[in-house]
Short mmCIF file of the C-alpha atoms (twelve columns), coordinates in Angstrom:
data_MODEL
# 
_entry.id   MODEL 
# 
loop_
_atom_site.group_PDB 
_atom_site.id 
_atom_site.type_symbol 
_atom_site.label_atom_id 
_atom_site.label_alt_id 
_atom_site.label_comp_id 
_atom_site.label_asym_id 
_atom_site.label_seq_id 
_atom_site.Cartn_x 
_atom_site.Cartn_y 
_atom_site.Cartn_z 
_atom_site.pdbx_PDB_model_num 
ATOM 1  C CA . MET A 1  -29.783 70.219 6.548  1 
ATOM 2  C CA . ARG A 2  -26.356 69.816 5.017  1 
ATOM 3  C CA . ARG A 3  -23.415 71.703 6.413  1 
ATOM 4  C CA . ILE A 4  -21.737 74.249 4.169  1 
ATOM 5  C CA . HIS A 5  -18.118 73.495 3.293  1 
ATOM 6  C CA . TRP A 6  -16.531 76.815 4.214  1 
ATOM 7  C CA . GLN A 7  -13.358 75.903 2.314  1 
ATOM 8  C CA . ASP A 8  -15.271 76.597 -0.917 1 
ATOM 9  C CA . ARG A 9  -16.034 80.189 0.136  1 
ATOM 10 C CA . VAL A 10 -13.506 81.379 2.728  1 
ATOM 11 C CA . ILE A 11 -9.913  82.284 1.895  1 
ATOM 12 C CA . VAL A 12 -6.966  83.224 4.083  1 
ATOM 13 C CA . ASP A 13 -4.378  85.188 2.114  1 
ATOM 14 C CA . ALA A 14 -1.577  87.231 3.689  1 
ATOM 15 C CA . ASP A 15 -1.991  89.825 0.916  1 
ATOM 16 C CA . LEU A 16 -5.715  90.247 1.565  1 
ATOM 17 C CA . HIS A 17 -6.918  92.040 4.687  1 
ATOM 18 C CA . HIS A 18 -3.704  91.262 6.624  1 
ATOM 19 C CA . GLY A 19 -4.321  87.528 6.378  1 
ATOM 20 C CA . ASP A 20 -7.722  87.652 8.059  1 
ATOM 21 C CA . PRO A 21 -10.206 85.095 6.697  1 
ATOM 22 C CA . CYS A 22 -12.386 86.695 4.008  1 
ATOM 23 C CA . ILE A 23 -15.101 85.582 1.632  1 
ATOM 24 C CA . LYS A 24 -13.520 84.527 -1.676 1 
ATOM 25 C CA . GLY A 25 -13.707 87.180 -4.365 1 
ATOM 26 C CA . THR A 26 -14.342 89.962 -1.831 1 
ATOM 27 C CA . ARG A 27 -12.485 91.896 0.818  1 
ATOM 28 C CA . ILE A 28 -15.205 91.142 3.367  1 
ATOM 29 C CA . PRO A 29 -13.759 89.565 6.531  1 
ATOM 30 C CA . VAL A 30 -15.499 86.603 8.124  1 
ATOM 31 C CA . ALA A 31 -15.208 88.412 11.481 1 
ATOM 32 C CA . MET A 32 -17.307 91.293 10.117 1 
ATOM 33 C CA . ILE A 33 -20.056 88.889 9.091  1 
ATOM 34 C CA . ILE A 34 -19.996 87.060 12.439 1 
ATOM 35 C CA . GLY A 35 -19.969 90.396 14.280 1 
ATOM 36 C CA . SER A 36 -22.929 91.640 12.261 1 
ATOM 37 C CA . LEU A 37 -24.906 88.524 13.147 1 
ATOM 38 C CA . ALA A 38 -23.928 88.930 16.809 1 
ATOM 39 C CA . ASP A 39 -25.179 92.520 16.647 1 
ATOM 40 C CA . GLY A 40 -28.581 91.202 15.581 1 
ATOM 41 C CA . MET A 41 -28.438 91.877 11.851 1 
ATOM 42 C CA . SER A 42 -30.452 89.503 9.690  1 
ATOM 43 C CA . TYR A 43 -29.057 87.772 6.627  1 
ATOM 44 C CA . GLY A 44 -31.084 90.211 4.522  1 
ATOM 45 C CA . GLN A 45 -29.624 93.236 6.291  1 
ATOM 46 C CA . ILE A 46 -26.097 91.910 5.815  1 
ATOM 47 C CA . ARG A 47 -26.766 91.217 2.119  1 
ATOM 48 C CA . GLN A 48 -28.218 94.716 1.743  1 
ATOM 49 C CA . ALA A 49 -25.073 96.246 3.264  1 
ATOM 50 C CA . TYR A 50 -22.816 93.929 1.220  1 
ATOM 51 C CA . PRO A 51 -24.736 92.979 -1.952 1 
ATOM 52 C CA . GLN A 52 -21.912 90.751 -3.186 1 
ATOM 53 C CA . LEU A 53 -22.618 88.294 -0.327 1 
ATOM 54 C CA . SER A 54 -25.010 85.371 -0.565 1 
ATOM 55 C CA . ASP A 55 -26.725 83.378 2.165  1 
ATOM 56 C CA . GLU A 56 -24.169 80.641 1.466  1 
ATOM 57 C CA . ASP A 57 -21.325 83.094 2.184  1 
ATOM 58 C CA . ILE A 58 -22.896 83.957 5.526  1 
ATOM 59 C CA . LEU A 59 -23.379 80.273 6.363  1 
ATOM 60 C CA . ALA A 60 -19.779 79.578 5.321  1 
ATOM 61 C CA . SER A 61 -18.643 82.245 7.795  1 
ATOM 62 C CA . LEU A 62 -20.550 80.497 10.569 1 
ATOM 63 C CA . ALA A 63 -19.179 77.094 9.535  1 
ATOM 64 C CA . TYR A 64 -15.642 78.518 9.511  1 
ATOM 65 C CA . ALA A 65 -16.105 79.911 13.034 1 
ATOM 66 C CA . ALA A 66 -17.548 76.589 14.228 1 
ATOM 67 C CA . ASP A 67 -14.507 74.729 12.898 1 
ATOM 68 C CA . VAL A 68 -11.864 77.213 14.082 1 
ATOM 69 C CA . LEU A 69 -13.126 78.029 17.580 1 
ATOM 70 C CA . PRO A 70 -12.555 74.565 19.116 1 
ATOM 71 C CA . SER A 71 -8.865  74.642 18.160 1 
ATOM 72 C CA . TYR A 72 -8.602  78.227 19.441 1 
ATOM 73 C CA . ARG A 73 -9.902  77.095 22.820 1 
ATOM 74 C CA . LEU A 74 -7.343  74.301 22.938 1 
ATOM 75 C CA . ALA A 75 -4.513  76.715 22.101 1 
ATOM 76 C CA . SER A 76 -5.728  79.214 24.709 1 
ATOM 77 C CA . SER A 77 -5.941  76.534 27.405 1 
ATOM 78 C CA . ALA A 78 -2.412  75.361 26.666 1 
ATOM 79 C CA . ASN A 79 -1.049  78.900 27.113 1 
ATOM 80 C CA . GLN A 80 -2.493  79.366 30.608 1 
# 
């Protein structure tokens, strides 16, 4: 399975949702999508709640988190 390139679907813009990462063309934050998955929602349930999202948008959110979290851990460790 090929990995989604989140850069094609996720945008960080200071004028959009206070600079939080969002899905391009929407005001839907990546954190909301990740949180919904963590709460046990299926892709279908998320798409039903936010019809403008696709499976690729949800996968891009996961890919973004996978890429960002390792650097977050490094920054957190350095601050301790």
